[in-house]
Short mmCIF file of C-alpha atoms and ligand atoms in Angstrom, two decimals:
data_model
loop_
_atom_site.label_atom_id
_atom_site.label_comp_id
_atom_site.label_asym_id
_atom_site.label_seq_id
_atom_site.Cartn_x
_atom_site.Cartn_y
_atom_site.Cartn_z
CA UNK E 780 -238.10 -2.95 22.60
CA UNK E 781 -234.79 -2.78 24.45
CA UNK E 782 -232.82 -5.26 22.40
CA UNK E 783 -229.41 -4.44 21.14
CA UNK E 784 -230.55 -4.78 17.55
CA UNK E 785 -233.34 -2.25 17.97
CA UNK E 786 -231.04 0.05 20.04
CA UNK E 787 -228.54 -0.01 17.14
CA UNK E 788 -231.24 0.54 14.58
CA UNK E 789 -232.50 3.66 16.47
CA UNK E 790 -228.99 5.07 17.11
CA UNK E 791 -226.70 3.96 14.34
CA UNK E 792 -226.36 7.33 12.72
CA UNK E 793 -225.37 8.94 16.02
CA UNK E 794 -222.92 6.05 16.64
CA UNK E 795 -221.27 6.68 13.36
CA UNK E 796 -221.19 10.42 13.77
CA UNK E 797 -219.62 10.21 17.24
CA UNK E 798 -216.89 8.06 15.81
CA UNK E 799 -216.31 10.43 12.96
CA UNK E 800 -215.87 13.34 15.48
CA UNK E 801 -213.25 11.22 17.34
CA UNK E 802 -211.41 10.47 14.11
CA UNK E 803 -211.11 14.15 13.31
CA UNK E 804 -208.47 14.59 15.99
CA UNK E 805 -204.96 13.54 14.89
CA UNK E 806 -203.86 11.81 18.02
CA UNK E 807 -200.50 10.65 16.64
CA UNK E 808 -198.41 9.48 19.60
CA UNK E 809 -195.18 9.14 17.65
CA UNK E 810 -195.00 12.80 16.67
CA UNK E 811 -194.66 15.38 19.48
CA UNK E 812 -196.12 18.06 17.20
CA UNK E 813 -199.50 16.50 17.89
CA UNK E 814 -199.15 16.46 21.68
CA UNK E 815 -202.24 18.70 22.24
CA UNK E 816 -204.34 16.60 19.91
CA UNK E 817 -203.44 13.46 21.81
CA UNK E 818 -204.23 15.09 25.09
CA UNK E 819 -207.58 16.42 23.74
CA UNK E 820 -208.54 12.98 22.58
CA UNK E 821 -208.01 11.71 26.08
CA UNK E 822 -210.56 14.37 27.35
CA UNK E 823 -213.09 13.28 24.69
CA UNK E 824 -212.73 9.68 25.63
CA UNK E 825 -213.38 10.62 29.31
CA UNK E 826 -216.53 12.49 28.43
CA UNK E 827 -217.72 9.60 26.26
CA UNK E 828 -217.23 7.08 29.15
CA UNK E 829 -219.11 9.29 31.44
CA UNK E 830 -221.97 9.66 29.01
CA UNK E 831 -221.97 5.88 28.53
CA UNK E 832 -222.61 5.34 32.26
CA UNK E 833 -219.22 5.05 33.91
CA UNK E 834 -219.24 6.24 37.47
CA UNK E 835 -215.80 7.32 38.07
CA UNK E 836 -213.70 8.48 35.11
CA UNK E 837 -210.17 9.73 35.62
CA UNK E 838 -207.48 10.93 33.32
CA UNK E 839 -204.45 9.22 34.96
CA UNK E 840 -201.20 11.01 34.31
CA UNK E 841 -198.13 9.01 33.30
CA UNK E 842 -194.67 10.07 32.23
CA UNK E 843 -196.04 10.19 28.72
CA UNK E 844 -199.69 10.31 27.47
CA UNK E 845 -202.45 9.82 30.00
CA UNK E 846 -204.55 6.58 30.52
CA UNK E 847 -208.33 7.11 30.70
CA UNK E 848 -209.69 4.95 33.41
CA UNK E 849 -213.38 4.48 34.17
CA UNK E 850 -215.57 1.97 35.91
CA UNK E 851 -219.09 0.90 36.65
CA UNK E 852 -219.29 -1.39 39.68
CA UNK E 853 -222.71 -2.67 40.16
CA UNK E 854 -222.10 -5.51 42.69
CA UNK E 855 -218.77 -6.53 44.19
CA UNK E 856 -219.84 -10.23 44.10
CA UNK E 857 -220.39 -10.18 40.31
CA UNK E 858 -217.58 -10.71 37.81
CA UNK E 859 -215.55 -7.79 36.41
CA UNK E 860 -214.65 -7.29 32.80
CA UNK E 861 -211.66 -4.99 32.04
CA UNK E 862 -211.74 -3.35 28.56
CA UNK E 863 -208.49 -2.20 27.08
CA UNK E 864 -208.01 -0.12 23.91
CA UNK E 865 -205.94 2.73 22.65
CA UNK E 866 -206.90 6.23 21.42
CA UNK E 867 -203.54 7.05 19.77
CA UNK E 868 -202.96 6.36 16.08
CA UNK E 869 -200.09 5.75 13.61
CA UNK E 870 -198.67 8.66 11.56
CA UNK E 871 -200.73 8.91 8.40
CA UNK E 872 -197.79 9.34 5.98
CA UNK E 873 -197.24 8.98 3.00
CA UNK E 874 -199.99 11.53 2.69
CA UNK E 875 -200.02 11.61 -1.06
CA UNK E 876 -201.28 7.94 -1.22
CA UNK E 877 -204.53 8.79 0.63
CA UNK E 878 -207.60 9.32 -1.48
CA UNK E 879 -209.04 11.57 1.15
CA UNK E 880 -207.44 13.46 4.04
CA UNK E 881 -206.63 11.03 6.95
CA UNK E 882 -208.27 13.25 9.54
CA UNK E 883 -211.36 14.35 7.63
CA UNK E 884 -213.27 11.04 7.66
CA UNK E 885 -215.58 10.11 4.85
CA UNK E 886 -217.89 7.18 4.28
CA UNK E 887 -217.36 5.37 0.99
CA UNK E 888 -218.58 1.96 -0.31
CA UNK E 889 -215.98 -0.65 -1.20
CA UNK E 890 -216.32 -4.19 -2.71
CA UNK E 891 -215.99 -5.72 0.77
CA UNK E 892 -217.99 -2.97 2.46
CA UNK E 893 -221.16 -2.36 0.26
CA UNK E 894 -222.73 -0.74 3.43
CA UNK E 895 -219.94 1.85 3.44
CA UNK E 896 -216.75 2.17 5.36
CA UNK E 897 -215.30 5.08 7.35
CA UNK E 898 -211.99 6.14 5.90
CA UNK E 899 -209.60 7.83 8.35
CA UNK E 900 -206.43 7.13 10.25
CA UNK E 901 -207.55 5.21 13.37
CA UNK E 902 -210.88 4.12 11.95
CA UNK E 903 -210.07 0.50 12.61
CA UNK E 904 -206.93 0.73 14.70
CA UNK E 905 -208.13 1.42 17.33
CA UNK E 906 -210.55 4.27 17.67
CA UNK E 907 -213.42 2.54 15.84
CA UNK E 908 -212.90 -0.75 17.65
CA UNK E 909 -212.36 0.87 21.02
CA UNK E 910 -215.41 2.96 20.58
CA UNK E 911 -217.64 -0.08 19.92
CA UNK E 912 -217.08 -0.92 23.66
CA UNK E 913 -218.18 2.46 24.71
CA UNK E 914 -221.33 2.22 22.77
CA UNK E 915 -222.01 -1.33 23.91
CA UNK E 916 -221.67 -0.01 27.44
CA UNK E 917 -224.11 2.83 26.72
CA UNK E 918 -226.68 0.29 25.58
CA UNK E 919 -226.23 -1.89 28.54
CA UNK E 920 -226.42 0.94 31.17
CA UNK E 921 -229.13 2.93 29.56
CA UNK E 922 -231.40 -0.17 29.17
CA UNK E 923 -230.46 -1.61 32.63
CA UNK E 924 -228.87 -4.68 31.08
CA UNK E 925 -225.31 -4.50 32.35
CA UNK E 926 -224.91 -7.92 33.94
CA UNK E 927 -221.61 -7.46 35.71
CA UNK E 928 -218.98 -4.96 36.65
CA UNK E 929 -216.90 -3.11 33.99
CA UNK E 930 -213.64 -1.15 33.97
CA UNK E 931 -212.24 0.72 31.03
CA UNK E 932 -208.48 1.37 30.54
CA UNK E 933 -207.86 3.32 27.29
CA UNK E 934 -204.27 4.38 26.66
CA UNK E 935 -202.58 6.81 24.36
CA UNK E 936 -199.20 5.15 23.68
CA UNK E 937 -199.94 1.71 22.16
CA UNK E 938 -198.45 2.70 18.80
CA UNK E 939 -195.24 3.62 20.52
CA UNK E 940 -194.75 0.59 22.77
CA UNK E 941 -196.93 1.14 25.93
CA UNK E 942 -193.96 1.85 28.12
CA UNK E 943 -195.87 3.92 30.65
CA UNK E 944 -198.88 1.66 30.66
CA UNK E 945 -196.69 -1.21 32.00
CA UNK E 946 -195.75 1.01 34.97
CA UNK E 947 -199.38 1.97 35.46
CA UNK E 948 -200.45 -1.63 35.52
CA UNK E 949 -197.78 -2.62 37.97
CA UNK E 950 -198.71 0.25 40.33
CA UNK E 951 -202.50 -0.28 40.12
CA UNK E 952 -203.05 -4.03 40.40
CA UNK E 953 -205.82 -3.73 42.87
CA UNK E 954 -207.69 -1.06 41.02
CA UNK E 955 -207.47 -3.09 37.83
CA UNK E 956 -208.37 -6.38 39.37
CA UNK E 957 -210.72 -8.27 37.00
CA UNK E 958 -212.01 -11.66 35.91
CA UNK E 959 -211.27 -11.29 32.16
CA UNK E 960 -209.67 -8.65 29.88
CA UNK E 961 -211.52 -7.81 26.75
CA UNK E 962 -209.83 -6.15 23.68
CA UNK E 963 -210.96 -5.23 20.26
CA UNK E 964 -207.78 -4.35 18.45
CA UNK E 965 -207.29 -7.27 16.06
CA UNK E 966 -209.19 -8.59 13.01
CA UNK E 967 -211.43 -11.47 11.87
CA UNK E 968 -211.03 -13.73 8.89
CA UNK E 969 -214.01 -12.36 6.86
CA UNK E 970 -217.44 -10.80 7.45
CA UNK E 971 -219.08 -14.26 7.09
CA UNK E 972 -216.22 -16.10 8.85
CA UNK E 973 -216.07 -14.82 12.38
CA UNK E 974 -212.83 -15.63 14.28
CA UNK E 975 -211.40 -14.98 17.72
CA UNK E 976 -207.65 -14.17 17.91
CA UNK E 977 -205.94 -16.62 20.20
CA UNK E 978 -202.35 -15.51 19.63
CA UNK E 979 -200.25 -12.46 19.11
CA UNK E 980 -196.63 -12.29 18.12
CA UNK E 981 -194.03 -10.68 20.31
CA UNK E 982 -191.64 -7.99 18.99
CA UNK E 983 -188.19 -6.78 19.15
CA UNK E 984 -187.53 -3.52 17.32
CA UNK E 985 -183.96 -2.15 16.87
CA UNK E 986 -182.18 0.47 15.00
CA UNK E 987 -178.78 0.01 13.49
CA UNK E 988 -176.10 2.52 12.54
CA UNK E 989 -173.04 1.69 10.33
CA UNK E 990 -170.24 4.22 10.18
CA UNK E 991 -167.50 4.25 7.62
CA UNK E 992 -165.24 7.20 7.05
CA UNK E 993 -165.55 10.32 9.33
CA UNK E 994 -167.16 12.41 6.57
CA UNK E 995 -169.03 12.00 3.32
CA UNK E 996 -166.51 11.35 0.48
CA UNK E 997 -166.21 11.87 -3.22
CA UNK E 998 -167.13 8.48 -4.64
CA UNK E 999 -164.56 8.76 -7.42
CA UNK E 1000 -161.65 9.88 -5.35
CA UNK E 1001 -162.27 7.31 -2.53
CA UNK E 1002 -164.59 4.78 -4.19
CA UNK E 1003 -163.21 1.24 -4.11
CA UNK E 1004 -160.64 2.10 -1.40
CA UNK E 1005 -162.74 2.57 1.68
CA UNK E 1006 -165.82 0.80 3.05
CA UNK E 1007 -169.20 2.17 1.85
CA UNK E 1008 -171.48 1.95 4.88
CA UNK E 1009 -174.57 1.58 2.66
CA UNK E 1010 -173.05 -1.26 0.64
CA UNK E 1011 -171.85 -2.91 3.97
CA UNK E 1012 -175.18 -2.49 5.71
CA UNK E 1013 -177.00 -3.99 2.67
CA UNK E 1014 -174.70 -6.99 2.78
CA UNK E 1015 -175.11 -7.49 6.46
CA UNK E 1016 -178.92 -7.26 6.21
CA UNK E 1017 -178.89 -9.68 3.33
CA UNK E 1018 -176.93 -12.17 5.34
CA UNK E 1019 -179.62 -12.28 8.05
CA UNK E 1020 -181.70 -14.80 5.95
CA UNK E 1021 -180.32 -17.93 4.29
CA UNK E 1022 -181.38 -19.42 0.94
CA UNK E 1023 -184.43 -21.04 2.74
CA UNK E 1024 -185.39 -17.74 4.31
CA UNK E 1025 -184.42 -18.94 7.75
CA UNK E 1026 -183.04 -16.27 10.04
CA UNK E 1027 -179.24 -16.82 10.52
CA UNK E 1028 -178.82 -15.27 13.97
CA UNK E 1029 -177.31 -18.08 16.14
CA UNK E 1030 -179.80 -19.16 18.87
CA UNK E 1031 -182.73 -17.24 17.24
CA UNK E 1032 -184.92 -20.38 16.87
CA UNK E 1033 -183.80 -22.06 20.17
CA UNK E 1034 -187.03 -21.38 22.08
CA UNK E 1035 -189.49 -21.28 19.22
CA UNK E 1036 -192.60 -23.29 19.92
CA UNK E 1037 -193.00 -26.09 17.43
CA UNK E 1038 -196.56 -26.84 16.65
CA UNK E 1039 -197.56 -30.44 16.34
CA UNK E 1040 -198.80 -31.77 12.99
CA UNK E 1041 -202.32 -31.99 14.48
CA UNK E 1042 -202.21 -28.33 15.42
CA UNK E 1043 -200.86 -27.29 12.03
CA UNK E 1044 -203.62 -29.38 10.34
CA UNK E 1045 -206.22 -27.69 12.49
CA UNK E 1046 -204.77 -24.28 11.44
CA UNK E 1047 -204.92 -25.27 7.81
CA UNK E 1048 -208.62 -25.70 8.01
CA UNK E 1049 -209.16 -21.94 8.28
CA UNK E 1050 -210.52 -20.67 4.92
CA UNK E 1051 -207.76 -19.05 2.83
CA UNK E 1052 -207.46 -18.41 -0.83
CA UNK E 1053 -203.99 -17.90 -2.12
CA UNK E 1054 -204.95 -16.47 -5.41
CA UNK E 1055 -207.22 -13.87 -3.69
CA UNK E 1056 -204.45 -13.02 -1.36
CA UNK E 1057 -202.06 -12.42 -4.23
CA UNK E 1058 -204.54 -10.50 -6.22
CA UNK E 1059 -205.37 -8.21 -3.31
CA UNK E 1060 -201.65 -7.29 -2.97
CA UNK E 1061 -200.93 -7.33 -6.67
CA UNK E 1062 -198.00 -9.85 -6.27
CA UNK E 1063 -197.26 -12.76 -8.60
CA UNK E 1064 -196.05 -14.96 -5.81
CA UNK E 1065 -195.79 -15.12 -2.01
CA UNK E 1066 -192.37 -15.31 -0.43
CA UNK E 1067 -191.15 -16.64 2.97
CA UNK E 1068 -189.70 -19.33 5.08
CA UNK E 1069 -189.33 -22.73 3.34
CA UNK E 1070 -191.61 -25.51 4.69
CA UNK E 1071 -194.36 -23.28 5.98
CA UNK E 1072 -197.65 -22.03 4.49
CA UNK E 1073 -198.65 -18.31 4.09
CA UNK E 1074 -200.84 -18.53 7.20
CA UNK E 1075 -198.10 -20.20 9.23
CA UNK E 1076 -195.41 -17.77 8.03
CA UNK E 1077 -197.42 -14.76 9.22
CA UNK E 1078 -198.57 -16.18 12.63
CA UNK E 1079 -196.68 -19.12 14.26
CA UNK E 1080 -193.23 -18.37 12.73
CA UNK E 1081 -190.86 -15.57 13.78
CA UNK E 1082 -189.57 -13.01 11.21
CA UNK E 1083 -187.04 -10.28 10.63
CA UNK E 1084 -187.87 -7.34 8.53
CA UNK E 1085 -186.24 -4.08 7.58
CA UNK E 1086 -188.80 -1.33 8.19
CA UNK E 1087 -186.82 1.52 6.85
CA UNK E 1088 -183.34 2.02 5.49
CA UNK E 1089 -181.47 5.31 4.69
CA UNK E 1090 -178.26 7.13 4.12
CA UNK E 1091 -176.41 9.00 1.44
CA UNK E 1092 -178.04 11.14 -1.16
CA UNK E 1093 -181.70 10.58 -1.88
CA UNK E 1094 -182.62 13.96 -3.31
CA UNK E 1095 -183.36 14.97 -6.91
CA UNK E 1096 -180.83 14.11 -9.52
CA UNK E 1097 -177.48 12.46 -8.86
CA UNK E 1098 -174.72 13.25 -6.31
CA UNK E 1099 -171.54 11.22 -6.40
CA UNK E 1100 -170.93 10.48 -2.71
CA UNK E 1101 -169.88 7.78 -0.36
CA UNK E 1102 -171.86 8.48 2.78
CA UNK E 1103 -170.26 8.34 6.24
CA UNK E 1104 -173.21 6.63 7.70
CA UNK E 1105 -176.05 4.26 6.91
CA UNK E 1106 -179.11 3.30 9.03
CA UNK E 1107 -181.84 0.78 9.23
CA UNK E 1108 -184.85 0.08 11.47
CA UNK E 1109 -185.38 -3.58 11.93
CA UNK E 1110 -188.25 -5.48 13.57
CA UNK E 1111 -188.33 -9.12 14.62
CA UNK E 1112 -191.84 -10.64 15.20
CA UNK E 1113 -191.51 -13.35 17.77
CA UNK E 1114 -193.52 -16.38 18.74
CA UNK E 1115 -194.43 -17.89 22.16
CA UNK E 1116 -191.48 -18.72 24.43
CA UNK E 1117 -189.09 -16.46 22.58
CA UNK E 1118 -187.93 -13.75 25.04
CA UNK E 1119 -187.82 -10.32 23.40
CA UNK E 1120 -184.93 -9.02 25.45
CA UNK E 1121 -182.84 -12.23 24.82
CA UNK E 1122 -183.58 -11.95 21.10
CA UNK E 1123 -182.65 -8.29 21.12
CA UNK E 1124 -179.30 -9.23 22.67
CA UNK E 1125 -178.74 -12.19 20.30
CA UNK E 1126 -179.37 -9.75 17.36
CA UNK E 1127 -176.90 -7.16 18.74
CA UNK E 1128 -174.13 -9.74 19.35
CA UNK E 1129 -174.50 -11.20 15.94
CA UNK E 1130 -174.90 -7.95 14.05
CA UNK E 1131 -171.74 -6.53 15.62
CA UNK E 1132 -169.85 -9.77 14.94
CA UNK E 1133 -170.64 -9.76 11.18
CA UNK E 1134 -169.35 -6.24 10.50
CA UNK E 1135 -166.02 -5.95 8.74
CA UNK E 1136 -163.25 -4.05 10.64
CA UNK E 1137 -163.62 -1.23 8.07
CA UNK E 1138 -166.81 -0.02 9.70
CA UNK E 1139 -168.23 0.61 13.20
CA UNK E 1140 -171.66 -0.66 14.05
CA UNK E 1141 -174.11 0.56 16.71
CA UNK E 1142 -177.30 -1.27 17.58
CA UNK E 1143 -179.98 0.58 19.60
CA UNK E 1144 -182.95 -1.39 20.96
CA UNK E 1145 -186.27 0.56 20.65
CA UNK E 1146 -189.11 -1.41 22.25
CA UNK E 1147 -190.47 -4.87 22.35
CA UNK E 1148 -192.76 -7.30 24.12
CA UNK E 1149 -193.59 -10.99 24.50
CA UNK E 1150 -196.01 -12.93 22.39
CA UNK E 1151 -199.22 -14.35 23.66
CA UNK E 1152 -201.42 -17.35 23.26
CA UNK E 1153 -204.69 -17.91 25.01
CA UNK E 1154 -206.49 -21.23 25.44
CA UNK E 1155 -209.94 -22.00 23.82
CA UNK E 1156 -211.38 -23.71 26.88
CA UNK E 1157 -211.39 -20.78 29.19
CA UNK E 1158 -214.68 -19.21 30.34
CA UNK E 1159 -213.83 -15.99 28.51
CA UNK E 1160 -213.26 -17.79 25.19
CA UNK E 1161 -216.42 -19.76 25.58
CA UNK E 1162 -218.44 -16.64 26.29
CA UNK E 1163 -216.95 -14.91 23.20
CA UNK E 1164 -217.64 -17.87 21.14
CA UNK E 1165 -221.33 -17.90 22.18
CA UNK E 1166 -221.58 -14.18 21.56
CA UNK E 1167 -220.40 -14.56 18.00
CA UNK E 1168 -222.69 -17.59 17.44
CA UNK E 1169 -225.52 -15.36 18.56
CA UNK E 1170 -224.93 -12.48 16.19
CA UNK E 1171 -223.11 -14.12 13.23
CA UNK E 1172 -225.08 -17.35 13.41
CA UNK E 1173 -221.72 -19.24 13.23
CA UNK E 1174 -219.20 -20.53 15.67
CA UNK E 1175 -216.03 -18.43 15.32
CA UNK E 1176 -212.73 -20.00 14.33
CA UNK E 1177 -209.74 -19.59 16.74
CA UNK E 1178 -206.89 -17.86 14.75
CA UNK E 1179 -203.41 -16.70 15.73
CA UNK E 1180 -202.57 -13.30 14.45
CA UNK E 1181 -199.21 -12.02 13.23
CA UNK E 1182 -199.57 -8.65 14.92
CA UNK E 1183 -198.43 -7.63 18.31
CA UNK E 1184 -200.04 -5.99 21.33
CA UNK E 1185 -197.09 -6.35 23.66
CA UNK E 1186 -198.94 -5.33 26.84
CA UNK E 1187 -201.22 -8.37 26.65
CA UNK E 1188 -198.62 -10.68 28.15
CA UNK E 1189 -197.89 -8.23 30.87
CA UNK E 1190 -201.53 -8.11 31.72
CA UNK E 1191 -201.56 -11.86 32.25
CA UNK E 1192 -198.33 -11.60 34.27
CA UNK E 1193 -199.37 -8.76 36.53
CA UNK E 1194 -203.17 -9.15 36.70
CA UNK E 1195 -203.35 -12.92 36.43
CA UNK E 1196 -206.18 -12.96 34.08
CA UNK E 1197 -206.75 -14.05 30.49
CA UNK E 1198 -207.26 -11.68 27.56
CA UNK E 1199 -210.02 -12.32 25.00
CA UNK E 1200 -209.28 -10.67 21.58
CA UNK E 1201 -212.57 -9.91 19.91
CA UNK E 1202 -211.44 -8.23 16.69
CA UNK E 1203 -213.90 -6.98 14.07
CA UNK E 1204 -211.53 -5.51 11.43
CA UNK E 1205 -210.57 -7.15 8.17
CA UNK E 1206 -206.89 -7.46 6.85
CA UNK E 1207 -207.94 -5.30 3.86
CA UNK E 1208 -208.95 -2.41 6.26
CA UNK E 1209 -205.40 -1.03 5.68
CA UNK E 1210 -204.40 -0.32 9.25
CA UNK E 1211 -201.14 1.59 9.46
CA UNK E 1212 -201.41 2.12 5.69
CA UNK E 1213 -202.94 4.91 3.56
CA UNK E 1214 -206.67 4.84 3.24
CA UNK E 1215 -207.25 2.96 6.56
CA UNK E 1216 -210.95 2.24 6.89
CA UNK E 1217 -213.46 0.34 9.06
CA UNK E 1218 -216.72 -1.09 7.71
CA UNK E 1219 -219.92 0.49 9.12
CA UNK E 1220 -221.31 -3.04 9.23
CA UNK E 1221 -218.28 -4.29 11.20
CA UNK E 1222 -218.50 -1.37 13.60
CA UNK E 1223 -222.23 -2.00 14.30
CA UNK E 1224 -221.69 -5.78 14.37
CA UNK E 1225 -219.07 -5.25 17.08
CA UNK E 1226 -221.48 -3.08 19.11
CA UNK E 1227 -224.18 -5.81 18.78
CA UNK E 1228 -221.81 -8.72 19.81
CA UNK E 1229 -220.06 -7.22 22.84
CA UNK E 1230 -223.10 -7.12 25.14
CA UNK E 1231 -223.56 -10.84 24.52
CA UNK E 1232 -220.06 -11.46 25.73
CA UNK E 1233 -220.91 -9.77 29.07
CA UNK E 1234 -224.11 -11.75 29.34
CA UNK E 1235 -222.57 -15.21 28.62
CA UNK E 1236 -219.43 -14.50 30.65
CA UNK E 1237 -221.46 -13.61 33.72
CA UNK E 1238 -223.73 -16.63 33.27
CA UNK E 1239 -220.86 -19.09 32.71
CA UNK E 1240 -218.98 -17.69 35.69
CA UNK E 1241 -221.89 -18.17 37.95
CA UNK E 1242 -222.07 -21.91 37.09
N1 BES I 1965 -203.87 -3.27 16.78
C1 BES I 1965 -202.43 -3.47 16.38
C2 BES I 1965 -202.05 -4.91 16.42
C3 BES I 1965 -202.81 -5.85 15.65
C4 BES I 1965 -203.45 -5.58 14.46
C5 BES I 1965 -202.73 -7.26 16.07
C6 BES I 1965 -204.18 -6.58 13.76
C7 BES I 1965 -203.47 -8.18 15.36
C8 BES I 1965 -204.21 -7.88 14.24
C9 BES I 1965 -201.56 -2.59 17.21
O1 BES I 1965 -202.13 -1.29 17.29
C10 BES I 1965 -200.18 -2.43 16.68
O2 BES I 1965 -200.10 -1.89 15.59
N2 BES I 1965 -199.24 -3.00 17.25
C11 BES I 1965 -197.87 -2.80 16.82
C12 BES I 1965 -196.91 -2.99 17.91
C13 BES I 1965 -196.66 -1.74 18.68
C14 BES I 1965 -195.56 -2.11 19.77
C15 BES I 1965 -196.21 -0.61 17.86
C16 BES I 1965 -197.55 -3.79 15.74
O3 BES I 1965 -198.10 -4.97 15.68
O4 BES I 1965 -196.79 -3.48 14.86
MN1 MN I 1966 -204.11 -1.19 17.67
MN1 MN I 1967 -201.55 -0.24 15.42
#
């Protein structure tokens, strides 16, 4: 029988093994030492798309890592689904916190994944989730059940800001023309609580440098008499939040979308267990902006976080020194209507203004992007909802995520189509962390659900 469930039953070992092969290549886009591995991964994706039935697969050169593009056009009058994903991964460090090597995938059972989970960098974000789409396409083409046209666009620079993808999209609007964009690069609430991501936060990422004296100084001879850049930087960073954990940058909240009480009440219905949350992270309490719940703090509210801070002596033992420079990397997660370039400018102006005369401050923007919200009455959302209903037996809950995929708002602006975020990962899958993993059940459930999206989208579109 050519149903998706029997197809998966007959091919699941191969599906898992193919993903494991893909996960063995360290396609770390942030580190140029892995350039050849990133390029090799693009080649493998190309071959996998060809094997899955794409007609024209190209490796499109950019100023950075290439974009793998493939399509299967069966009838120009039928709708077109554009699948986006990324084949690059985050650096795996700190390596010593991994229980197995990040690029030597292993399958292990966990409490949440009794069927086993694949442990490797990129297992969930996003090689595993991206590859579900390749396997779903293989099923649809090989059993003659592809109901519409499909285009694939898989990039290699998502984890470093997608700068070259933006140019590619702007220059290839016709080629990329579609009726809906489908992405699996987010999560769901739980294995028995399917959800569709309806919002992503925007991002502004900056690096700051504080310079005091022109050289590192003896902390006894000079201590107390000149500004210590590390002390100053710490004070400046601390002042960016007030006692209610509101961000103090003037104008920061001006455009923040305020949800109505009804919308907040609706959000609060999503299942959430604070004790389990605290237990999973081994914390005795949560922490954040006054007046908001944990789920609001990490989705509909903007944030400012230090991602790294360094300077002075950090080696073994003690060295008495006042460093000349101190640094920090700071990210701000933004919500709809906040403009990331404007926020970056507000940060820069404010941060420079709070520095005492005794130091010099330099703010360097890295990358950023706009937030995104998608309506739940679009054909795409309805098709996704029906697909989950089919395979999970439950209607999925719409949920805004705290993460960012900055390119999504650009897709809407340039290609004029909505993005549907069908994520199958769990928060506990440890993306970007040591021991990243993806449940085999989740992987196969994704492959099972995706073809129904195509079916229902094509049906609803024809009405
Ligand atoms: N797939 C993630 C984003 C994500 C994960 C969104 C889970 C929602 C739920 C993506 O690969 C990512 O890590 N994005 C970065 C931003 C990027 C510009 C580096 C992020 O959110 O930090
Ligand atoms: Mn991702
Ligand atoms: Mn990521």
